[in-house]
JSON list of C-alpha atoms in Angstrom, two decimals:
[
{"chain": "A", "resi": 1, "resn": "UNK", "atom": "CA", "xyz": [-35.11, 7.18, 34.28]},
{"chain": "A", "resi": 2, "resn": "UNK", "atom": "CA", "xyz": [-37.89, 5.68, 32.35]},
{"chain": "A", "resi": 3, "resn": "UNK", "atom": "CA", "xyz": [-37.72, 3.05, 29.31]},
{"chain": "A", "resi": 4, "resn": "UNK", "atom": "CA", "xyz": [-38.24, 5.98, 26.84]},
{"chain": "A", "resi": 5, "resn": "UNK", "atom": "CA", "xyz": [-35.91, 8.25, 28.44]},
{"chain": "A", "resi": 6, "resn": "UNK", "atom": "CA", "xyz": [-33.21, 5.83, 28.36]},
{"chain": "A", "resi": 7, "resn": "UNK", "atom": "CA", "xyz": [-33.48, 4.89, 24.48]},
{"chain": "A", "resi": 8, "resn": "UNK", "atom": "CA", "xyz": [-33.71, 8.60, 24.11]},
{"chain": "A", "resi": 9, "resn": "UNK", "atom": "CA", "xyz": [-30.27, 9.32, 25.81]},
{"chain": "A", "resi": 10, "resn": "UNK", "atom": "CA", "xyz": [-29.06, 5.97, 23.82]},
{"chain": "A", "resi": 11, "resn": "UNK", "atom": "CA", "xyz": [-30.35, 7.60, 20.39]},
{"chain": "A", "resi": 12, "resn": "UNK", "atom": "CA", "xyz": [-28.63, 10.89, 21.33]},
{"chain": "A", "resi": 13, "resn": "UNK", "atom": "CA", "xyz": [-25.65, 8.95, 22.32]},
{"chain": "A", "resi": 14, "resn": "UNK", "atom": "CA", "xyz": [-25.41, 6.82, 19.02]},
{"chain": "A", "resi": 15, "resn": "UNK", "atom": "CA", "xyz": [-26.24, 10.17, 17.15]},
{"chain": "A", "resi": 16, "resn": "UNK", "atom": "CA", "xyz": [-22.76, 11.64, 19.03]},
{"chain": "A", "resi": 17, "resn": "UNK", "atom": "CA", "xyz": [-20.83, 8.39, 17.99]},
{"chain": "A", "resi": 18, "resn": "UNK", "atom": "CA", "xyz": [-21.64, 8.69, 14.29]},
{"chain": "A", "resi": 19, "resn": "UNK", "atom": "CA", "xyz": [-20.76, 12.09, 14.27]},
{"chain": "A", "resi": 20, "resn": "UNK", "atom": "CA", "xyz": [-17.26, 11.07, 16.11]},
{"chain": "A", "resi": 21, "resn": "UNK", "atom": "CA", "xyz": [-16.80, 8.01, 13.41]},
{"chain": "A", "resi": 22, "resn": "UNK", "atom": "CA", "xyz": [-16.93, 10.50, 10.56]},
{"chain": "A", "resi": 23, "resn": "UNK", "atom": "CA", "xyz": [-14.50, 12.99, 12.11]},
{"chain": "A", "resi": 24, "resn": "UNK", "atom": "CA", "xyz": [-12.00, 10.31, 13.02]},
{"chain": "A", "resi": 25, "resn": "UNK", "atom": "CA", "xyz": [-12.27, 9.04, 9.80]},
{"chain": "A", "resi": 26, "resn": "UNK", "atom": "CA", "xyz": [-11.86, 12.33, 8.01]},
{"chain": "A", "resi": 27, "resn": "UNK", "atom": "CA", "xyz": [-8.73, 12.84, 10.61]},
{"chain": "A", "resi": 28, "resn": "UNK", "atom": "CA", "xyz": [-7.40, 9.76, 9.76]},
{"chain": "A", "resi": 29, "resn": "UNK", "atom": "CA", "xyz": [-7.41, 10.29, 6.05]},
{"chain": "A", "resi": 30, "resn": "UNK", "atom": "CA", "xyz": [-6.32, 14.07, 6.37]},
{"chain": "A", "resi": 31, "resn": "UNK", "atom": "CA", "xyz": [-3.20, 12.55, 8.70]},
{"chain": "A", "resi": 32, "resn": "UNK", "atom": "CA", "xyz": [-2.29, 9.93, 6.17]},
{"chain": "A", "resi": 33, "resn": "UNK", "atom": "CA", "xyz": [-2.29, 12.49, 3.54]},
{"chain": "A", "resi": 34, "resn": "UNK", "atom": "CA", "xyz": [-0.21, 15.02, 5.32]},
{"chain": "A", "resi": 35, "resn": "UNK", "atom": "CA", "xyz": [2.13, 12.45, 6.31]},
{"chain": "A", "resi": 36, "resn": "UNK", "atom": "CA", "xyz": [2.60, 11.16, 2.65]},
{"chain": "A", "resi": 37, "resn": "UNK", "atom": "CA", "xyz": [5.35, 13.62, 1.77]},
{"chain": "A", "resi": 38, "resn": "UNK", "atom": "CA", "xyz": [8.47, 11.49, 0.76]},
{"chain": "A", "resi": 39, "resn": "UNK", "atom": "CA", "xyz": [10.63, 14.50, 0.53]},
{"chain": "A", "resi": 40, "resn": "UNK", "atom": "CA", "xyz": [10.30, 15.99, 3.92]},
{"chain": "A", "resi": 41, "resn": "UNK", "atom": "CA", "xyz": [10.23, 12.18, 5.57]},
{"chain": "A", "resi": 42, "resn": "UNK", "atom": "CA", "xyz": [13.71, 11.66, 3.42]},
{"chain": "A", "resi": 43, "resn": "UNK", "atom": "CA", "xyz": [14.95, 14.97, 5.31]},
{"chain": "A", "resi": 44, "resn": "UNK", "atom": "CA", "xyz": [13.50, 14.26, 8.71]},
{"chain": "A", "resi": 45, "resn": "UNK", "atom": "CA", "xyz": [15.15, 10.64, 8.22]},
{"chain": "A", "resi": 46, "resn": "UNK", "atom": "CA", "xyz": [18.66, 12.21, 7.19]},
{"chain": "A", "resi": 47, "resn": "UNK", "atom": "CA", "xyz": [18.65, 14.43, 9.92]},
{"chain": "A", "resi": 48, "resn": "UNK", "atom": "CA", "xyz": [17.99, 12.25, 12.55]},
{"chain": "A", "resi": 49, "resn": "UNK", "atom": "CA", "xyz": [20.72, 9.85, 10.93]},
{"chain": "A", "resi": 50, "resn": "UNK", "atom": "CA", "xyz": [23.20, 12.82, 10.99]},
{"chain": "A", "resi": 51, "resn": "UNK", "atom": "CA", "xyz": [22.33, 14.00, 14.54]},
{"chain": "A", "resi": 52, "resn": "UNK", "atom": "CA", "xyz": [22.88, 10.34, 15.74]},
{"chain": "A", "resi": 53, "resn": "UNK", "atom": "CA", "xyz": [26.26, 10.19, 14.24]},
{"chain": "A", "resi": 54, "resn": "UNK", "atom": "CA", "xyz": [27.21, 13.77, 15.37]},
{"chain": "A", "resi": 55, "resn": "UNK", "atom": "CA", "xyz": [26.27, 12.79, 18.96]},
{"chain": "A", "resi": 56, "resn": "UNK", "atom": "CA", "xyz": [28.82, 9.55, 18.62]},
{"chain": "A", "resi": 57, "resn": "UNK", "atom": "CA", "xyz": [31.57, 11.59, 16.78]},
{"chain": "A", "resi": 58, "resn": "UNK", "atom": "CA", "xyz": [31.11, 13.66, 19.81]},
{"chain": "A", "resi": 59, "resn": "UNK", "atom": "CA", "xyz": [31.28, 11.09, 22.52]},
{"chain": "A", "resi": 60, "resn": "UNK", "atom": "CA", "xyz": [34.23, 9.96, 20.62]},
{"chain": "A", "resi": 61, "resn": "UNK", "atom": "CA", "xyz": [36.12, 12.92, 20.87]},
{"chain": "A", "resi": 62, "resn": "UNK", "atom": "CA", "xyz": [35.71, 13.66, 24.44]},
{"chain": "A", "resi": 63, "resn": "UNK", "atom": "CA", "xyz": [36.77, 9.86, 25.04]},
{"chain": "A", "resi": 64, "resn": "UNK", "atom": "CA", "xyz": [40.08, 10.89, 22.97]},
{"chain": "A", "resi": 65, "resn": "UNK", "atom": "CA", "xyz": [40.52, 14.14, 24.67]},
{"chain": "A", "resi": 66, "resn": "UNK", "atom": "CA", "xyz": [40.15, 12.40, 27.97]},
{"chain": "A", "resi": 67, "resn": "UNK", "atom": "CA", "xyz": [42.69, 9.54, 26.79]},
{"chain": "A", "resi": 68, "resn": "UNK", "atom": "CA", "xyz": [45.34, 12.32, 25.43]},
{"chain": "A", "resi": 69, "resn": "UNK", "atom": "CA", "xyz": [44.90, 14.38, 28.85]},
{"chain": "A", "resi": 70, "resn": "UNK", "atom": "CA", "xyz": [45.74, 11.25, 30.86]},
{"chain": "A", "resi": 71, "resn": "UNK", "atom": "CA", "xyz": [48.92, 10.79, 28.71]},
{"chain": "A", "resi": 72, "resn": "UNK", "atom": "CA", "xyz": [49.88, 14.19, 29.18]},
{"chain": "A", "resi": 73, "resn": "UNK", "atom": "CA", "xyz": [49.66, 14.06, 33.02]},
{"chain": "A", "resi": 74, "resn": "UNK", "atom": "CA", "xyz": [51.48, 10.43, 33.01]},
{"chain": "A", "resi": 75, "resn": "UNK", "atom": "CA", "xyz": [54.38, 11.89, 31.12]},
{"chain": "A", "resi": 76, "resn": "UNK", "atom": "CA", "xyz": [54.68, 15.02, 33.30]},
{"chain": "A", "resi": 77, "resn": "UNK", "atom": "CA", "xyz": [54.67, 12.84, 36.21]},
{"chain": "A", "resi": 78, "resn": "UNK", "atom": "CA", "xyz": [57.45, 10.60, 34.77]},
{"chain": "A", "resi": 79, "resn": "UNK", "atom": "CA", "xyz": [59.42, 13.46, 33.59]},
{"chain": "A", "resi": 80, "resn": "UNK", "atom": "CA", "xyz": [59.45, 14.90, 37.25]},
{"chain": "A", "resi": 81, "resn": "UNK", "atom": "CA", "xyz": [60.77, 11.43, 38.48]},
{"chain": "A", "resi": 82, "resn": "UNK", "atom": "CA", "xyz": [63.63, 11.84, 35.79]},
{"chain": "A", "resi": 83, "resn": "UNK", "atom": "CA", "xyz": [64.38, 15.49, 36.61]},
{"chain": "A", "resi": 84, "resn": "UNK", "atom": "CA", "xyz": [64.34, 14.98, 40.14]},
{"chain": "A", "resi": 85, "resn": "UNK", "atom": "CA", "xyz": [67.49, 12.96, 40.74]},
{"chain": "A", "resi": 86, "resn": "UNK", "atom": "CA", "xyz": [65.41, 10.46, 42.90]},
{"chain": "A", "resi": 87, "resn": "UNK", "atom": "CA", "xyz": [66.79, 7.56, 40.42]},
{"chain": "A", "resi": 88, "resn": "UNK", "atom": "CA", "xyz": [70.43, 6.63, 41.14]},
{"chain": "A", "resi": 89, "resn": "UNK", "atom": "CA", "xyz": [70.17, 3.15, 39.25]},
{"chain": "A", "resi": 90, "resn": "UNK", "atom": "CA", "xyz": [71.02, 3.00, 35.69]},
{"chain": "A", "resi": 91, "resn": "UNK", "atom": "CA", "xyz": [68.92, 0.35, 34.88]},
{"chain": "A", "resi": 92, "resn": "UNK", "atom": "CA", "xyz": [65.84, 1.94, 36.29]},
{"chain": "A", "resi": 93, "resn": "UNK", "atom": "CA", "xyz": [66.76, 5.71, 34.96]},
{"chain": "A", "resi": 94, "resn": "UNK", "atom": "CA", "xyz": [67.13, 3.81, 31.39]},
{"chain": "A", "resi": 95, "resn": "UNK", "atom": "CA", "xyz": [63.61, 2.40, 31.94]},
{"chain": "A", "resi": 96, "resn": "UNK", "atom": "CA", "xyz": [62.03, 5.10, 32.98]},
{"chain": "A", "resi": 97, "resn": "UNK", "atom": "CA", "xyz": [63.50, 7.21, 30.05]},
{"chain": "A", "resi": 98, "resn": "UNK", "atom": "CA", "xyz": [61.95, 4.28, 27.78]},
{"chain": "A", "resi": 99, "resn": "UNK", "atom": "CA", "xyz": [58.85, 4.52, 29.49]},
{"chain": "A", "resi": 100, "resn": "UNK", "atom": "CA", "xyz": [58.63, 8.19, 29.01]},
{"chain": "A", "resi": 101, "resn": "UNK", "atom": "CA", "xyz": [59.79, 7.81, 24.83]},
{"chain": "A", "resi": 102, "resn": "UNK", "atom": "CA", "xyz": [56.86, 5.11, 24.56]},
{"chain": "A", "resi": 103, "resn": "UNK", "atom": "CA", "xyz": [54.36, 7.62, 26.59]},
{"chain": "A", "resi": 104, "resn": "UNK", "atom": "CA", "xyz": [55.61, 10.40, 24.05]},
{"chain": "A", "resi": 105, "resn": "UNK", "atom": "CA", "xyz": [55.38, 8.39, 21.01]},
{"chain": "A", "resi": 106, "resn": "UNK", "atom": "CA", "xyz": [51.67, 7.15, 22.33]},
{"chain": "A", "resi": 107, "resn": "UNK", "atom": "CA", "xyz": [50.88, 10.96, 22.70]},
{"chain": "A", "resi": 108, "resn": "UNK", "atom": "CA", "xyz": [51.47, 11.76, 19.57]},
{"chain": "A", "resi": 109, "resn": "UNK", "atom": "CA", "xyz": [49.75, 9.04, 17.89]},
{"chain": "A", "resi": 110, "resn": "UNK", "atom": "CA", "xyz": [46.62, 10.10, 20.15]},
{"chain": "A", "resi": 111, "resn": "UNK", "atom": "CA", "xyz": [47.12, 13.48, 19.11]},
{"chain": "A", "resi": 112, "resn": "UNK", "atom": "CA", "xyz": [46.81, 13.00, 15.30]},
{"chain": "A", "resi": 113, "resn": "UNK", "atom": "CA", "xyz": [43.89, 10.61, 16.21]},
{"chain": "A", "resi": 114, "resn": "UNK", "atom": "CA", "xyz": [41.98, 13.29, 17.91]},
{"chain": "A", "resi": 115, "resn": "UNK", "atom": "CA", "xyz": [42.58, 15.98, 15.08]},
{"chain": "A", "resi": 116, "resn": "UNK", "atom": "CA", "xyz": [41.18, 13.19, 12.74]},
{"chain": "A", "resi": 117, "resn": "UNK", "atom": "CA", "xyz": [38.32, 12.77, 15.35]},
{"chain": "A", "resi": 118, "resn": "UNK", "atom": "CA", "xyz": [37.67, 16.65, 15.57]},
{"chain": "A", "resi": 119, "resn": "UNK", "atom": "CA", "xyz": [37.58, 16.72, 11.65]},
{"chain": "A", "resi": 120, "resn": "UNK", "atom": "CA", "xyz": [35.10, 14.12, 11.29]},
{"chain": "A", "resi": 121, "resn": "UNK", "atom": "CA", "xyz": [33.11, 16.08, 14.13]},
{"chain": "A", "resi": 122, "resn": "UNK", "atom": "CA", "xyz": [33.25, 19.29, 12.31]},
{"chain": "A", "resi": 123, "resn": "UNK", "atom": "CA", "xyz": [32.40, 17.87, 9.13]},
{"chain": "A", "resi": 124, "resn": "UNK", "atom": "CA", "xyz": [29.24, 16.15, 10.62]},
{"chain": "A", "resi": 125, "resn": "UNK", "atom": "CA", "xyz": [28.74, 19.34, 12.42]},
{"chain": "A", "resi": 126, "resn": "UNK", "atom": "CA", "xyz": [28.49, 21.31, 8.96]},
{"chain": "A", "resi": 127, "resn": "UNK", "atom": "CA", "xyz": [26.27, 18.51, 7.37]},
{"chain": "A", "resi": 128, "resn": "UNK", "atom": "CA", "xyz": [23.61, 18.53, 10.14]},
{"chain": "A", "resi": 129, "resn": "UNK", "atom": "CA", "xyz": [23.41, 22.58, 10.13]},
{"chain": "A", "resi": 130, "resn": "UNK", "atom": "CA", "xyz": [23.16, 22.39, 6.29]},
{"chain": "A", "resi": 131, "resn": "UNK", "atom": "CA", "xyz": [20.27, 19.69, 6.66]},
{"chain": "A", "resi": 132, "resn": "UNK", "atom": "CA", "xyz": [18.66, 21.25, 9.55]},
{"chain": "A", "resi": 133, "resn": "UNK", "atom": "CA", "xyz": [18.57, 24.36, 7.32]},
{"chain": "A", "resi": 134, "resn": "UNK", "atom": "CA", "xyz": [17.13, 22.50, 4.24]},
{"chain": "A", "resi": 135, "resn": "UNK", "atom": "CA", "xyz": [14.64, 20.92, 6.42]},
{"chain": "A", "resi": 136, "resn": "UNK", "atom": "CA", "xyz": [13.34, 24.11, 7.89]},
{"chain": "A", "resi": 137, "resn": "UNK", "atom": "CA", "xyz": [12.92, 25.47, 4.69]},
{"chain": "A", "resi": 138, "resn": "UNK", "atom": "CA", "xyz": [10.77, 22.10, 3.29]},
{"chain": "A", "resi": 139, "resn": "UNK", "atom": "CA", "xyz": [8.70, 22.24, 6.44]},
{"chain": "A", "resi": 140, "resn": "UNK", "atom": "CA", "xyz": [7.97, 26.05, 5.72]},
{"chain": "A", "resi": 141, "resn": "UNK", "atom": "CA", "xyz": [7.21, 25.12, 2.24]},
{"chain": "A", "resi": 142, "resn": "UNK", "atom": "CA", "xyz": [5.12, 22.04, 3.44]},
{"chain": "A", "resi": 143, "resn": "UNK", "atom": "CA", "xyz": [3.20, 24.07, 5.92]},
{"chain": "A", "resi": 144, "resn": "UNK", "atom": "CA", "xyz": [2.28, 26.83, 3.01]},
{"chain": "A", "resi": 145, "resn": "UNK", "atom": "CA", "xyz": [1.39, 24.14, 0.54]},
{"chain": "A", "resi": 146, "resn": "UNK", "atom": "CA", "xyz": [-0.97, 22.32, 2.82]},
{"chain": "A", "resi": 147, "resn": "UNK", "atom": "CA", "xyz": [-2.34, 25.56, 4.65]},
{"chain": "A", "resi": 148, "resn": "UNK", "atom": "CA", "xyz": [-5.83, 24.39, 4.01]},
{"chain": "A", "resi": 149, "resn": "UNK", "atom": "CA", "xyz": [-5.23, 20.68, 5.12]},
{"chain": "A", "resi": 150, "resn": "UNK", "atom": "CA", "xyz": [-3.63, 21.93, 8.46]},
{"chain": "A", "resi": 151, "resn": "UNK", "atom": "CA", "xyz": [-6.58, 24.32, 9.11]},
{"chain": "A", "resi": 152, "resn": "UNK", "atom": "CA", "xyz": [-9.14, 21.31, 8.74]},
{"chain": "A", "resi": 153, "resn": "UNK", "atom": "CA", "xyz": [-7.09, 19.50, 11.01]},
{"chain": "A", "resi": 154, "resn": "UNK", "atom": "CA", "xyz": [-7.41, 21.94, 13.61]},
{"chain": "A", "resi": 155, "resn": "UNK", "atom": "CA", "xyz": [-10.97, 22.10, 13.38]},
{"chain": "A", "resi": 156, "resn": "UNK", "atom": "CA", "xyz": [-11.69, 18.25, 13.10]},
{"chain": "A", "resi": 157, "resn": "UNK", "atom": "CA", "xyz": [-9.30, 17.91, 16.19]},
{"chain": "A", "resi": 158, "resn": "UNK", "atom": "CA", "xyz": [-11.70, 21.00, 18.06]},
{"chain": "A", "resi": 159, "resn": "UNK", "atom": "CA", "xyz": [-14.82, 18.69, 17.18]},
{"chain": "A", "resi": 160, "resn": "UNK", "atom": "CA", "xyz": [-13.46, 15.58, 18.22]},
{"chain": "A", "resi": 161, "resn": "UNK", "atom": "CA", "xyz": [-12.71, 17.57, 21.61]},
{"chain": "A", "resi": 162, "resn": "UNK", "atom": "CA", "xyz": [-16.15, 18.86, 21.64]},
{"chain": "A", "resi": 163, "resn": "UNK", "atom": "CA", "xyz": [-17.82, 15.63, 20.63]},
{"chain": "A", "resi": 164, "resn": "UNK", "atom": "CA", "xyz": [-15.96, 13.69, 23.37]},
{"chain": "A", "resi": 165, "resn": "UNK", "atom": "CA", "xyz": [-17.46, 16.02, 26.12]},
{"chain": "A", "resi": 166, "resn": "UNK", "atom": "CA", "xyz": [-20.48, 15.78, 24.96]},
{"chain": "A", "resi": 167, "resn": "UNK", "atom": "CA", "xyz": [-20.26, 12.08, 25.03]},
{"chain": "A", "resi": 168, "resn": "UNK", "atom": "CA", "xyz": [-18.82, 11.96, 28.63]},
{"chain": "A", "resi": 169, "resn": "UNK", "atom": "CA", "xyz": [-21.91, 13.82, 30.01]},
{"chain": "A", "resi": 170, "resn": "UNK", "atom": "CA", "xyz": [-24.44, 11.31, 28.42]},
{"chain": "A", "resi": 171, "resn": "UNK", "atom": "CA", "xyz": [-22.63, 8.15, 29.52]},
{"chain": "A", "resi": 172, "resn": "UNK", "atom": "CA", "xyz": [-22.17, 9.46, 33.07]},
{"chain": "A", "resi": 173, "resn": "UNK", "atom": "CA", "xyz": [-25.85, 9.08, 33.67]},
{"chain": "A", "resi": 174, "resn": "UNK", "atom": "CA", "xyz": [-25.97, 5.78, 31.99]},
{"chain": "A", "resi": 175, "resn": "UNK", "atom": "CA", "xyz": [-25.19, 2.53, 33.76]},
{"chain": "A", "resi": 176, "resn": "UNK", "atom": "CA", "xyz": [-22.16, 0.42, 32.59]},
{"chain": "A", "resi": 177, "resn": "UNK", "atom": "CA", "xyz": [-24.18, -2.52, 31.78]},
{"chain": "A", "resi": 178, "resn": "UNK", "atom": "CA", "xyz": [-26.40, -0.78, 29.24]},
{"chain": "A", "resi": 179, "resn": "UNK", "atom": "CA", "xyz": [-23.10, 1.03, 27.92]},
{"chain": "A", "resi": 180, "resn": "UNK", "atom": "CA", "xyz": [-21.58, -2.52, 27.33]},
{"chain": "A", "resi": 181, "resn": "UNK", "atom": "CA", "xyz": [-24.58, -3.60, 25.58]},
{"chain": "A", "resi": 182, "resn": "UNK", "atom": "CA", "xyz": [-25.16, -0.56, 23.26]},
{"chain": "A", "resi": 183, "resn": "UNK", "atom": "CA", "xyz": [-21.16, -0.95, 22.69]},
{"chain": "A", "resi": 184, "resn": "UNK", "atom": "CA", "xyz": [-21.45, -4.33, 21.73]},
{"chain": "A", "resi": 185, "resn": "UNK", "atom": "CA", "xyz": [-24.87, -3.98, 19.39]},
{"chain": "A", "resi": 186, "resn": "UNK", "atom": "CA", "xyz": [-22.85, -1.27, 17.81]},
{"chain": "A", "resi": 187, "resn": "UNK", "atom": "CA", "xyz": [-19.93, -3.07, 16.79]},
{"chain": "A", "resi": 188, "resn": "UNK", "atom": "CA", "xyz": [-22.33, -5.95, 15.47]},
{"chain": "A", "resi": 189, "resn": "UNK", "atom": "CA", "xyz": [-24.93, -3.88, 13.76]},
{"chain": "A", "resi": 190, "resn": "UNK", "atom": "CA", "xyz": [-23.28, -1.38, 11.36]},
{"chain": "A", "resi": 191, "resn": "UNK", "atom": "CA", "xyz": [-22.93, 0.92, 14.02]},
{"chain": "A", "resi": 192, "resn": "UNK", "atom": "CA", "xyz": [-26.20, 1.67, 14.77]},
{"chain": "A", "resi": 193, "resn": "UNK", "atom": "CA", "xyz": [-27.81, 0.02, 17.84]},
{"chain": "A", "resi": 194, "resn": "UNK", "atom": "CA", "xyz": [-30.63, 2.11, 18.25]},
{"chain": "A", "resi": 195, "resn": "UNK", "atom": "CA", "xyz": [-33.44, 2.83, 15.27]},
{"chain": "A", "resi": 196, "resn": "UNK", "atom": "CA", "xyz": [-36.01, 5.55, 15.64]},
{"chain": "A", "resi": 197, "resn": "UNK", "atom": "CA", "xyz": [-39.72, 4.60, 15.30]},
{"chain": "A", "resi": 198, "resn": "UNK", "atom": "CA", "xyz": [-41.52, 6.83, 12.88]},
{"chain": "A", "resi": 199, "resn": "UNK", "atom": "CA", "xyz": [-44.74, 6.27, 11.36]},
{"chain": "A", "resi": 200, "resn": "UNK", "atom": "CA", "xyz": [-45.07, 2.96, 13.04]},
{"chain": "A", "resi": 201, "resn": "UNK", "atom": "CA", "xyz": [-41.85, 1.53, 11.17]},
{"chain": "A", "resi": 202, "resn": "UNK", "atom": "CA", "xyz": [-38.55, 0.66, 12.42]},
{"chain": "A", "resi": 203, "resn": "UNK", "atom": "CA", "xyz": [-36.53, 3.33, 10.55]},
{"chain": "A", "resi": 204, "resn": "UNK", "atom": "CA", "xyz": [-33.47, 1.00, 9.96]},
{"chain": "A", "resi": 205, "resn": "UNK", "atom": "CA", "xyz": [-35.04, -2.26, 8.65]},
{"chain": "A", "resi": 206, "resn": "UNK", "atom": "CA", "xyz": [-38.05, -0.28, 7.64]},
{"chain": "A", "resi": 207, "resn": "UNK", "atom": "CA", "xyz": [-40.40, -3.37, 9.33]},
{"chain": "A", "resi": 208, "resn": "UNK", "atom": "CA", "xyz": [-43.84, -1.96, 10.30]},
{"chain": "A", "resi": 209, "resn": "UNK", "atom": "CA", "xyz": [-44.57, -2.51, 13.88]},
{"chain": "A", "resi": 210, "resn": "UNK", "atom": "CA", "xyz": [-47.58, -3.95, 15.18]},
{"chain": "A", "resi": 211, "resn": "UNK", "atom": "CA", "xyz": [-49.99, -1.36, 17.57]},
{"chain": "A", "resi": 212, "resn": "UNK", "atom": "CA", "xyz": [-49.09, -4.02, 20.31]},
{"chain": "A", "resi": 213, "resn": "UNK", "atom": "CA", "xyz": [-45.17, -3.28, 19.75]},
{"chain": "A", "resi": 214, "resn": "UNK", "atom": "CA", "xyz": [-45.96, 0.20, 19.58]},
{"chain": "A", "resi": 215, "resn": "UNK", "atom": "CA", "xyz": [-47.29, -0.05, 23.35]},
{"chain": "A", "resi": 216, "resn": "UNK", "atom": "CA", "xyz": [-44.41, -1.90, 24.48]},
{"chain": "A", "resi": 217, "resn": "UNK", "atom": "CA", "xyz": [-41.93, 0.33, 23.03]},
{"chain": "A", "resi": 218, "resn": "UNK", "atom": "CA", "xyz": [-43.84, 3.25, 25.02]},
{"chain": "A", "resi": 219, "resn": "UNK", "atom": "CA", "xyz": [-44.99, 1.30, 28.69]},
{"chain": "A", "resi": 220, "resn": "UNK", "atom": "CA", "xyz": [-42.85, -1.35, 28.93]},
{"chain": "A", "resi": 221, "resn": "UNK", "atom": "CA", "xyz": [-40.13, -1.16, 31.60]},
{"chain": "A", "resi": 222, "resn": "UNK", "atom": "CA", "xyz": [-37.22, -2.96, 29.71]},
{"chain": "A", "resi": 223, "resn": "UNK", "atom": "CA", "xyz": [-35.88, -1.63, 26.63]},
{"chain": "A", "resi": 224, "resn": "UNK", "atom": "CA", "xyz": [-37.70, -2.96, 23.07]},
{"chain": "A", "resi": 225, "resn": "UNK", "atom": "CA", "xyz": [-36.08, -4.26, 20.25]},
{"chain": "A", "resi": 226, "resn": "UNK", "atom": "CA", "xyz": [-37.15, -4.54, 16.65]},
{"chain": "A", "resi": 227, "resn": "UNK", "atom": "CA", "xyz": [-38.54, -8.21, 16.16]},
{"chain": "A", "resi": 228, "resn": "UNK", "atom": "CA", "xyz": [-37.02, -8.00, 12.61]},
{"chain": "A", "resi": 229, "resn": "UNK", "atom": "CA", "xyz": [-33.45, -6.36, 12.88]},
{"chain": "A", "resi": 230, "resn": "UNK", "atom": "CA", "xyz": [-32.89, -6.52, 16.37]},
{"chain": "A", "resi": 231, "resn": "UNK", "atom": "CA", "xyz": [-32.11, -2.91, 17.12]},
{"chain": "A", "resi": 232, "resn": "UNK", "atom": "CA", "xyz": [-33.39, -1.29, 19.88]},
{"chain": "A", "resi": 233, "resn": "UNK", "atom": "CA", "xyz": [-36.57, 0.88, 19.10]},
{"chain": "A", "resi": 234, "resn": "UNK", "atom": "CA", "xyz": [-36.79, 4.77, 20.16]},
{"chain": "A", "resi": 235, "resn": "UNK", "atom": "CA", "xyz": [-39.98, 6.24, 20.01]},
{"chain": "A", "resi": 236, "resn": "UNK", "atom": "CA", "xyz": [-39.84, 9.70, 20.12]},
{"chain": "A", "resi": 237, "resn": "UNK", "atom": "CA", "xyz": [-42.75, 11.58, 21.82]}
]
C-alpha cells in the first residue's frame, strides 16, 4: 500500500471515528435522559427491596417449618416410648414425661412463631404483587412517554454497530504501530490526526504548504505531517 493510500485509509478511519464519537455522545446523553426518571427508579428500588425481604422471610419460614417438623418427630418418638411400657423405673418414666411436656411447649411456641412468620410472608407477597403491578404500569407509561427517544436509541445502536463493522474492515489492513500512532494523535489533537490538503493548504490549521511539501506528501515513502499543526497530511488525488 502506497503512502497516499495509507493516508487515505487513515482519513477514512478518522471520518468513521468522528461519526462514532458523535453517535456515542448522543447515545450517552439519551441514556442519561431516559434513566433520569425519579418515580420509575424509586419503584424499581422499592420492588427490589421488597423482593429481598420476601426471599428472606420465605427462608425464615422454611427454617421454622423444618424446626416444627423436627419437634413433631421428637414428640412422636418420645410418646411411643411412653406408651410402649419399656420404662419400668419410675424416675426414668417421670423424666421422659417431663421431656415430652417440654417438647410440647416448644412445639406450641414454634407453631405460634410459624404463624407470625407466615403472616409476615403473606403480607410481603401482597406488597410485592402490588408494587410489581405499579411498576409495570409505570414502565408502560414511561415507554409511551419516551417512545420517540427509545426509537432514536435503537437507531443510534444500529448506527454504532454499522460504524464499528466498517471500522474493523479498515483497521484489519493497517499495521498496529500505525494504529497506535493514529490513536495517540487523536487523543492529543482534538480527535483529528489527519488533515486533508486542499488548495495547497492544510485544512485544519490553514497553513499554506510549499510546493516541495506537496511533492513530499505525494512521493515520500513516509507519511508527511503539517509543519504547523503536526497532523498527518492527506492529499486527495
